[in-house]
mmCIF file of C-alpha atoms and ligand atoms in Angstrom:
data_model
loop_
_atom_site.group_PDB
_atom_site.id
_atom_site.type_symbol
_atom_site.label_atom_id
_atom_site.label_comp_id
_atom_site.label_asym_id
_atom_site.label_seq_id
_atom_site.Cartn_x
_atom_site.Cartn_y
_atom_site.Cartn_z
ATOM 1 C CA MET A 1 3.941 -25.866 11.410
ATOM 2 C CA VAL A 2 0.706 -23.878 11.851
ATOM 3 C CA ASN A 3 -0.613 -21.997 8.837
ATOM 4 C CA TYR A 4 -2.168 -18.616 9.613
ATOM 5 C CA LYS A 5 -5.238 -19.481 7.539
ATOM 6 C CA ASP A 6 -6.078 -22.275 9.977
ATOM 7 C CA LEU A 7 -6.222 -19.645 12.740
ATOM 8 C CA GLY A 8 -8.661 -17.495 10.743
ATOM 9 C CA LEU A 9 -6.039 -14.784 10.124
ATOM 10 C CA VAL A 10 -5.331 -12.964 6.857
ATOM 11 C CA ASN A 11 -2.152 -11.569 5.315
ATOM 12 C CA THR A 12 -1.993 -7.872 4.435
ATOM 13 C CA ARG A 13 -2.497 -7.982 0.659
ATOM 14 C CA GLU A 14 -6.245 -7.540 0.385
ATOM 15 C CA MET A 15 -6.306 -4.985 3.214
ATOM 16 C CA PHE A 16 -3.813 -2.771 1.463
ATOM 17 C CA ALA A 17 -5.323 -3.134 -1.992
ATOM 18 C CA LYS A 18 -8.544 -1.704 -0.557
ATOM 19 C CA ALA A 19 -6.886 0.939 1.649
ATOM 20 C CA ILE A 20 -4.744 2.286 -1.197
ATOM 21 C CA LYS A 21 -7.816 2.644 -3.409
ATOM 22 C CA GLY A 22 -9.701 4.436 -0.628
ATOM 23 C CA GLY A 23 -6.820 6.713 0.465
ATOM 24 C CA TYR A 24 -6.821 5.671 4.124
ATOM 25 C CA ALA A 25 -4.492 3.710 6.412
ATOM 26 C CA ILE A 26 -4.734 0.348 8.132
ATOM 27 C CA PRO A 27 -3.837 0.551 11.838
ATOM 28 C CA ALA A 28 -1.151 -1.679 13.299
ATOM 29 C CA PHE A 29 -1.382 -1.797 17.087
ATOM 30 C CA ASN A 30 1.152 -3.574 19.303
ATOM 31 C CA PHE A 31 -0.040 -5.897 22.035
ATOM 32 C CA ASN A 32 1.593 -7.792 24.888
ATOM 33 C CA ASN A 33 -1.315 -9.255 26.823
ATOM 34 C CA MET A 34 -4.958 -10.254 26.670
ATOM 35 C CA GLU A 35 -6.470 -6.946 27.806
ATOM 36 C CA GLN A 36 -4.575 -5.050 25.114
ATOM 37 C CA MET A 37 -5.658 -7.513 22.456
ATOM 38 C CA GLN A 38 -9.275 -7.284 23.646
ATOM 39 C CA ALA A 39 -9.189 -3.473 23.696
ATOM 40 C CA ILE A 40 -7.863 -3.323 20.127
ATOM 41 C CA VAL A 41 -10.279 -5.919 18.762
ATOM 42 C CA ALA A 42 -13.312 -4.422 20.537
ATOM 43 C CA ALA A 43 -12.495 -0.953 19.162
ATOM 44 C CA CYS A 44 -12.010 -2.336 15.652
ATOM 45 C CA VAL A 45 -15.250 -4.311 15.785
ATOM 46 C CA GLU A 46 -17.181 -1.227 16.926
ATOM 47 C CA THR A 47 -15.791 0.718 13.990
ATOM 48 C CA LYS A 48 -15.921 -2.292 11.643
ATOM 49 C CA SER A 49 -12.253 -1.777 10.806
ATOM 50 C CA PRO A 50 -9.614 -4.293 9.704
ATOM 51 C CA VAL A 51 -6.587 -4.498 11.968
ATOM 52 C CA ILE A 52 -2.980 -5.598 12.125
ATOM 53 C CA LEU A 53 -2.158 -6.965 15.570
ATOM 54 C CA GLN A 54 1.572 -6.704 15.986
ATOM 55 C CA VAL A 55 4.017 -8.354 18.294
ATOM 56 C CA SER A 56 7.567 -7.167 18.942
ATOM 57 C CA SER A 57 10.289 -9.658 19.822
ATOM 58 C CA GLY A 58 10.119 -8.287 23.396
ATOM 59 C CA ALA A 59 6.369 -8.910 23.544
ATOM 60 C CA ARG A 60 6.910 -12.394 22.161
ATOM 61 C CA LYS A 61 9.311 -13.163 24.987
ATOM 62 C CA TYR A 62 6.966 -11.599 27.546
ATOM 63 C CA ALA A 63 3.755 -13.312 26.469
ATOM 64 C CA ASN A 64 5.190 -16.663 25.283
ATOM 65 C CA GLN A 65 4.942 -17.514 21.597
ATOM 66 C CA THR A 66 2.455 -20.370 22.030
ATOM 67 C CA ILE A 67 0.095 -18.291 24.164
ATOM 68 C CA LEU A 68 0.364 -15.503 21.599
ATOM 69 C CA ARG A 69 -0.730 -17.790 18.823
ATOM 70 C CA TYR A 70 -3.816 -18.834 20.795
ATOM 71 C CA MET A 71 -4.464 -15.186 21.648
ATOM 72 C CA ALA A 72 -4.472 -14.319 17.938
ATOM 73 C CA GLN A 73 -6.841 -17.182 17.228
ATOM 74 C CA GLY A 74 -8.912 -15.969 20.174
ATOM 75 C CA ALA A 75 -8.940 -12.468 18.673
ATOM 76 C CA VAL A 76 -10.558 -13.801 15.503
ATOM 77 C CA GLU A 77 -13.237 -15.685 17.450
ATOM 78 C CA TYR A 78 -13.752 -12.755 19.849
ATOM 79 C CA ALA A 79 -14.422 -10.391 16.927
ATOM 80 C CA LYS A 80 -16.998 -12.812 15.526
ATOM 81 C CA GLU A 81 -18.649 -13.084 18.913
ATOM 82 C CA LEU A 82 -18.810 -9.304 19.180
ATOM 83 C CA GLY A 83 -20.692 -9.358 15.905
ATOM 84 C CA CYS A 84 -18.253 -8.496 13.144
ATOM 85 C CA ASN A 85 -15.862 -10.805 11.332
ATOM 86 C CA ILE A 86 -13.209 -8.120 10.690
ATOM 87 C CA PRO A 87 -9.996 -9.073 8.851
ATOM 88 C CA ILE A 88 -7.225 -9.627 11.415
ATOM 89 C CA CYS A 89 -3.553 -9.977 10.556
ATOM 90 C CA LEU A 90 -0.913 -11.170 13.048
ATOM 91 C CA HIS A 91 2.371 -9.410 12.307
ATOM 92 C CA LEU A 92 5.908 -9.634 13.685
ATOM 93 C CA ASP A 93 7.083 -6.088 14.394
ATOM 94 C CA HIS A 94 10.798 -5.221 13.984
ATOM 95 C CA GLY A 95 11.983 -8.790 13.465
ATOM 96 C CA ASP A 96 15.771 -8.703 13.475
ATOM 97 C CA THR A 97 16.838 -12.152 12.270
ATOM 98 C CA TYR A 98 15.902 -14.637 9.564
ATOM 99 C CA GLU A 99 15.444 -17.328 12.233
ATOM 100 C CA LEU A 100 12.935 -15.247 14.218
ATOM 101 C CA SER A 101 10.937 -14.500 11.052
ATOM 102 C CA VAL A 102 10.788 -18.182 10.097
ATOM 103 C CA SER A 103 9.855 -19.201 13.626
ATOM 104 C CA CYS A 104 6.928 -16.735 13.553
ATOM 105 C CA ILE A 105 5.808 -17.968 10.137
ATOM 106 C CA GLU A 106 5.819 -21.513 11.512
ATOM 107 C CA MET A 107 3.803 -20.404 14.557
ATOM 108 C CA GLY A 108 0.961 -18.955 12.446
ATOM 109 C CA PHE A 109 1.891 -15.310 11.873
ATOM 110 C CA SER A 110 0.370 -14.019 8.643
ATOM 111 C CA SER A 111 2.894 -11.217 8.173
ATOM 112 C CA VAL A 112 6.460 -10.470 9.313
ATOM 113 C CA MET A 113 8.747 -7.472 9.375
ATOM 114 C CA ILE A 114 12.443 -7.967 8.805
ATOM 115 C CA ASP A 115 14.127 -4.789 9.987
ATOM 116 C CA GLY A 116 17.577 -4.446 8.445
ATOM 117 C CA SER A 117 17.397 -0.657 8.466
ATOM 118 C CA GLU A 118 20.602 -0.298 10.474
ATOM 119 C CA LEU A 119 22.560 -2.584 8.122
ATOM 120 C CA PRO A 120 24.367 -1.446 4.963
ATOM 121 C CA ILE A 121 21.806 -1.487 2.132
ATOM 122 C CA GLU A 122 23.326 -4.574 0.443
ATOM 123 C CA GLU A 123 22.958 -6.584 3.666
ATOM 124 C CA ASN A 124 19.449 -5.233 4.222
ATOM 125 C CA ILE A 125 18.532 -6.370 0.695
ATOM 126 C CA ALA A 126 20.125 -9.801 1.198
ATOM 127 C CA ILE A 127 18.345 -10.607 4.483
ATOM 128 C CA THR A 128 15.032 -9.236 3.188
ATOM 129 C CA LYS A 129 15.237 -11.425 0.063
ATOM 130 C CA LYS A 130 15.848 -14.482 2.222
ATOM 131 C CA VAL A 131 12.838 -13.735 4.448
ATOM 132 C CA VAL A 132 10.639 -12.923 1.431
ATOM 133 C CA ALA A 133 11.433 -16.329 -0.111
ATOM 134 C CA ALA A 134 10.502 -18.193 3.094
ATOM 135 C CA ALA A 135 7.404 -16.082 3.762
ATOM 136 C CA HIS A 136 5.969 -16.067 0.257
ATOM 137 C CA ALA A 137 6.223 -19.864 0.108
ATOM 138 C CA CYS A 138 3.571 -19.853 2.904
ATOM 139 C CA GLY A 139 1.488 -16.899 1.660
ATOM 140 C CA VAL A 140 2.860 -14.660 4.431
ATOM 141 C CA SER A 141 3.436 -10.973 3.642
ATOM 142 C CA VAL A 142 6.705 -9.170 4.430
ATOM 143 C CA GLU A 143 7.536 -5.636 5.560
ATOM 144 C CA ALA A 144 11.075 -4.241 5.431
ATOM 145 C CA GLU A 145 12.538 -0.836 6.275
ATOM 146 C CA ILE A 146 14.783 1.506 4.352
ATOM 147 C CA GLY A 147 16.098 4.699 5.893
ATOM 148 C CA HIS A 148 15.840 4.458 9.655
ATOM 149 C CA VAL A 149 13.130 5.458 12.126
ATOM 150 C CA GLY A 150 15.009 6.164 15.347
ATOM 151 C CA GLY A 151 13.914 6.309 18.949
ATOM 152 C CA ARG A 152 12.734 9.012 21.309
ATOM 153 C CA GLY A 153 13.548 12.182 19.502
ATOM 154 C CA ASP A 154 17.164 11.301 18.801
ATOM 155 C CA ASP A 155 18.445 10.769 15.266
ATOM 156 C CA ALA A 156 15.302 10.836 13.116
ATOM 157 C CA VAL A 157 15.635 14.571 12.672
ATOM 158 C CA LYS A 158 19.037 14.235 10.994
ATOM 159 C CA GLU A 159 18.864 14.436 7.224
ATOM 160 C CA ASP A 160 20.632 11.105 6.550
ATOM 161 C CA VAL A 161 17.998 8.928 8.226
ATOM 162 C CA TYR A 162 15.157 10.054 5.956
ATOM 163 C CA THR A 163 14.389 7.498 3.237
ATOM 164 C CA THR A 164 15.530 8.555 -0.214
ATOM 165 C CA VAL A 165 13.520 7.749 -3.330
ATOM 166 C CA GLU A 166 16.583 6.191 -5.028
ATOM 167 C CA GLU A 167 17.259 3.787 -2.163
ATOM 168 C CA ALA A 168 13.600 2.851 -1.817
ATOM 169 C CA LYS A 169 13.358 2.124 -5.548
ATOM 170 C CA THR A 170 16.497 -0.021 -5.604
ATOM 171 C CA PHE A 171 15.340 -1.833 -2.493
ATOM 172 C CA TYR A 172 11.871 -2.534 -3.859
ATOM 173 C CA GLU A 173 13.162 -3.717 -7.241
ATOM 174 C CA GLN A 174 15.611 -6.157 -5.693
ATOM 175 C CA THR A 175 13.580 -7.656 -2.853
ATOM 176 C CA ASP A 176 9.966 -8.247 -3.976
ATOM 177 C CA VAL A 177 8.933 -7.095 -0.496
ATOM 178 C CA ASP A 178 5.192 -6.457 0.096
ATOM 179 C CA MET A 179 5.344 -3.240 2.146
ATOM 180 C CA LEU A 180 8.051 -0.771 2.941
ATOM 181 C CA ALA A 181 8.606 1.167 6.165
ATOM 182 C CA VAL A 182 10.005 4.576 5.351
ATOM 183 C CA SER A 183 11.551 7.296 7.460
ATOM 184 C CA ILE A 184 9.742 10.579 6.927
ATOM 185 C CA GLY A 185 10.326 12.373 10.225
ATOM 186 C CA THR A 186 8.662 10.296 12.919
ATOM 187 C CA THR A 187 10.482 8.624 15.821
ATOM 188 C CA HIS A 188 9.518 5.817 18.175
ATOM 189 C CA GLY A 189 8.264 6.670 21.632
ATOM 190 C CA VAL A 190 7.342 9.929 23.306
ATOM 191 C CA TYR A 191 8.156 13.039 21.287
ATOM 192 C CA LEU A 192 10.556 15.427 22.966
ATOM 193 C CA LYS A 193 9.831 18.029 20.326
ATOM 194 C CA LYS A 194 7.367 18.365 17.476
ATOM 195 C CA PRO A 195 8.452 16.056 14.612
ATOM 196 C CA GLU A 196 9.217 17.571 11.216
ATOM 197 C CA LEU A 197 7.352 15.408 8.761
ATOM 198 C CA LYS A 198 8.404 15.438 5.108
ATOM 199 C CA PHE A 199 5.017 15.185 3.427
ATOM 200 C CA ASP A 200 6.462 15.719 -0.039
ATOM 201 C CA ARG A 201 8.811 12.786 0.443
ATOM 202 C CA ILE A 202 5.805 10.519 1.051
ATOM 203 C CA THR A 203 4.273 11.644 -2.237
ATOM 204 C CA GLU A 204 7.570 11.089 -4.094
ATOM 205 C CA LEU A 205 8.036 7.631 -2.576
ATOM 206 C CA ASN A 206 4.441 6.722 -3.328
ATOM 207 C CA GLU A 207 4.859 7.722 -6.951
ATOM 208 C CA ALA A 208 8.143 5.807 -7.287
ATOM 209 C CA ILE A 209 7.167 2.447 -5.807
ATOM 210 C CA PRO A 210 3.883 0.556 -6.152
ATOM 211 C CA ILE A 211 3.743 -1.107 -2.715
ATOM 212 C CA PRO A 212 2.166 0.120 0.553
ATOM 213 C CA LEU A 213 4.283 2.530 2.598
ATOM 214 C CA VAL A 214 4.469 2.094 6.364
ATOM 215 C CA MET A 215 4.905 4.807 8.986
ATOM 216 C CA HIS A 216 6.560 3.738 12.240
ATOM 217 C CA GLY A 217 6.478 5.907 15.354
ATOM 218 C CA GLY A 218 2.822 6.695 14.720
ATOM 219 C CA SER A 219 2.065 7.881 18.269
ATOM 220 C CA GLY A 220 1.729 11.523 19.154
ATOM 221 C CA LEU A 221 0.967 13.185 15.804
ATOM 222 C CA THR A 222 -1.933 15.537 15.191
ATOM 223 C CA LYS A 223 -5.210 14.520 13.600
ATOM 224 C CA GLU A 224 -4.250 16.651 10.583
ATOM 225 C CA ASP A 225 -0.896 14.828 10.284
ATOM 226 C CA TYR A 226 -2.605 11.426 10.161
ATOM 227 C CA ILE A 227 -5.036 12.608 7.516
ATOM 228 C CA GLU A 228 -2.251 14.122 5.414
ATOM 229 C CA VAL A 229 0.128 11.130 5.558
ATOM 230 C CA SER A 230 -2.695 8.728 4.658
ATOM 231 C CA LYS A 231 -3.774 10.906 1.765
ATOM 232 C CA ARG A 232 -0.216 11.009 0.431
ATOM 233 C CA GLY A 233 0.344 7.251 0.498
ATOM 234 C CA ILE A 234 1.038 5.911 3.996
ATOM 235 C CA SER A 235 -1.087 2.757 4.124
ATOM 236 C CA LYS A 236 -0.011 1.281 7.471
ATOM 237 C CA ILE A 237 0.361 3.326 10.642
ATOM 238 C CA ASN A 238 2.155 1.712 13.580
ATOM 239 C CA PHE A 239 0.821 2.917 16.901
ATOM 240 C CA ALA A 240 1.998 1.725 20.309
ATOM 241 C CA THR A 241 3.520 4.086 22.882
ATOM 242 C CA TYR A 242 0.626 6.514 23.350
ATOM 243 C CA MET A 243 -1.823 3.608 23.541
ATOM 244 C CA PHE A 244 0.280 2.005 26.292
ATOM 245 C CA LEU A 245 0.413 5.345 28.097
ATOM 246 C CA ALA A 246 -3.364 5.802 27.813
ATOM 247 C CA GLY A 247 -3.845 2.379 29.418
ATOM 248 C CA GLY A 248 -1.363 3.270 32.169
ATOM 249 C CA GLN A 249 -3.053 6.607 32.814
ATOM 250 C CA ALA A 250 -6.465 4.935 33.133
ATOM 251 C CA ILE A 251 -5.022 2.528 35.711
ATOM 252 C CA GLU A 252 -3.369 5.395 37.603
ATOM 253 C CA ASP A 253 -6.690 7.277 37.656
ATOM 254 C CA LYS A 254 -8.430 4.175 38.977
ATOM 255 C CA VAL A 255 -5.866 3.860 41.778
ATOM 256 C CA ASN A 256 -6.322 7.527 42.679
ATOM 257 C CA ASP A 257 -10.118 7.123 42.597
ATOM 258 C CA ALA A 258 -9.830 4.318 45.140
ATOM 259 C CA ALA A 259 -8.856 7.069 47.619
ATOM 260 C CA GLY A 260 -6.691 5.108 49.977
ATOM 261 C CA LYS A 261 -8.558 1.792 49.630
ATOM 262 C CA LYS A 262 -6.694 -1.185 48.188
ATOM 263 C CA ALA A 263 -7.078 -1.392 44.397
ATOM 264 C CA GLU A 264 -8.003 -4.780 42.999
ATOM 265 C CA PHE A 265 -6.056 -6.359 40.105
ATOM 266 C CA ASN A 266 -9.048 -7.130 37.861
ATOM 267 C CA SER A 267 -10.567 -3.680 38.189
ATOM 268 C CA LEU A 268 -7.220 -2.078 37.310
ATOM 269 C CA LEU A 269 -6.879 -4.218 34.184
ATOM 270 C CA LYS A 270 -10.455 -3.383 33.225
ATOM 271 C CA ALA A 271 -9.626 0.331 33.539
ATOM 272 C CA GLY A 272 -6.523 -0.199 31.367
ATOM 273 C CA PHE A 273 -8.664 -2.003 28.791
ATOM 274 C CA GLU A 274 -11.140 0.913 28.624
ATOM 275 C CA GLY A 275 -8.361 3.511 28.367
ATOM 276 C CA GLN A 276 -6.723 1.699 25.486
ATOM 277 C CA LYS A 277 -9.971 0.954 23.694
ATOM 278 C CA GLN A 278 -10.862 4.627 23.704
ATOM 279 C CA ILE A 279 -7.570 5.812 22.187
ATOM 280 C CA VAL A 280 -7.652 3.033 19.578
ATOM 281 C CA LYS A 281 -11.148 4.070 18.457
ATOM 282 C CA GLU A 282 -10.146 7.709 18.303
ATOM 283 C CA HIS A 283 -7.120 6.958 16.111
ATOM 284 C CA ILE A 284 -9.004 4.646 13.790
ATOM 285 C CA GLY A 285 -11.133 7.743 13.114
ATOM 286 C CA TYR A 286 -8.012 9.824 12.344
ATOM 287 C CA PHE A 287 -6.538 7.136 10.063
ATOM 288 C CA GLY A 288 -9.791 6.975 8.058
ATOM 289 C CA THR A 289 -10.008 3.195 8.473
ATOM 290 C CA GLU A 290 -13.786 3.217 8.880
ATOM 291 C CA LYS A 291 -13.981 3.950 5.147
ATOM 292 C CA TRP A 292 -13.278 0.211 4.778
ATOM 293 C CA ASN A 293 -17.054 -0.292 4.979
ATOM 294 C CA LYS A 294 -17.949 2.161 2.269
ATOM 295 C CA LYS A 295 -18.325 0.892 -1.266
HETATM 296 O O1 LIG B 301 6.809 -0.564 15.514
HETATM 297 C C1 LIG B 301 6.084 0.046 16.298
HETATM 298 C C2 LIG B 301 5.809 1.435 16.116
HETATM 299 O O2 LIG B 301 6.593 2.034 15.179
HETATM 300 C C3 LIG B 301 5.152 2.203 17.178
HETATM 301 O O3 LIG B 301 5.719 3.473 17.406
HETATM 302 O O4 LIG B 301 5.450 3.456 19.846
HETATM 303 O O5 LIG B 301 6.010 5.542 18.632
HETATM 304 O O6 LIG B 301 3.750 4.547 18.414
HETATM 305 P P1 LIG B 301 5.189 4.312 18.648
HETATM 306 ZN ZN1 LIG B 302 8.433 0.703 14.765
#
């Protein structure tokens, strides 16, 4: 068993206490490999912003759980070396079983998501309670989801997937969860059409429950959208797809620049790193996270 504190990581409690007071959001960026982790950490150090580094179960399989743990520890040391000891949380994104959540807690994650959003609410409550008990015993924070954020422009626009205030309240009261992902009109992946965000629903949810609200599917919104959702009570913004695409585009550009010459692996990864770092910095600005440094 590795405790996250021994890796220099933090859970999300202090981050959110400060963000809620300041009316801004903490960014949660997904990573799968070293260059992505470095791009995120370098951008956060330059803006002196706290960060949630998140890992999906797919990324965990891809990168290997032991390597990931060392990468997270490396992220903490890398930030210090770059000159700023920013708070870094290592979070399991969209965990789907109790066993996976516990395994991550034992490997040094400081936060886990248990996503039972496609289960009947009673089952979602039951599995969340079980994960909360295991996580809280180790000081690890827990995110759950009520309502359902769908994928790629499909079902998130249907009325019944938006989170209702009643459900969110019941869920919060019965689970003791630390943060709640809510469905307010975003979807995962590339938008096929402009999302219809329910800003008023965020305000209502924020007034009804006293824990941080999380927005999944954070890629591809406008600067104004990010400012508005943060102002109304979204405290964690998950951002992945458009960052991955920015990295891919930078690599593609590098290949095209090579004009027929063979492109070299390291220089392509370096281009991907720069592309991702740039979009991360830009979005930290939109989320207002730099306010972390203001008194
Ligand atoms: O859990 C991860 C996110 O919700 C990311 O969504 O890929 O649409 O930015 P995105
Ligand atoms: Zn998500």
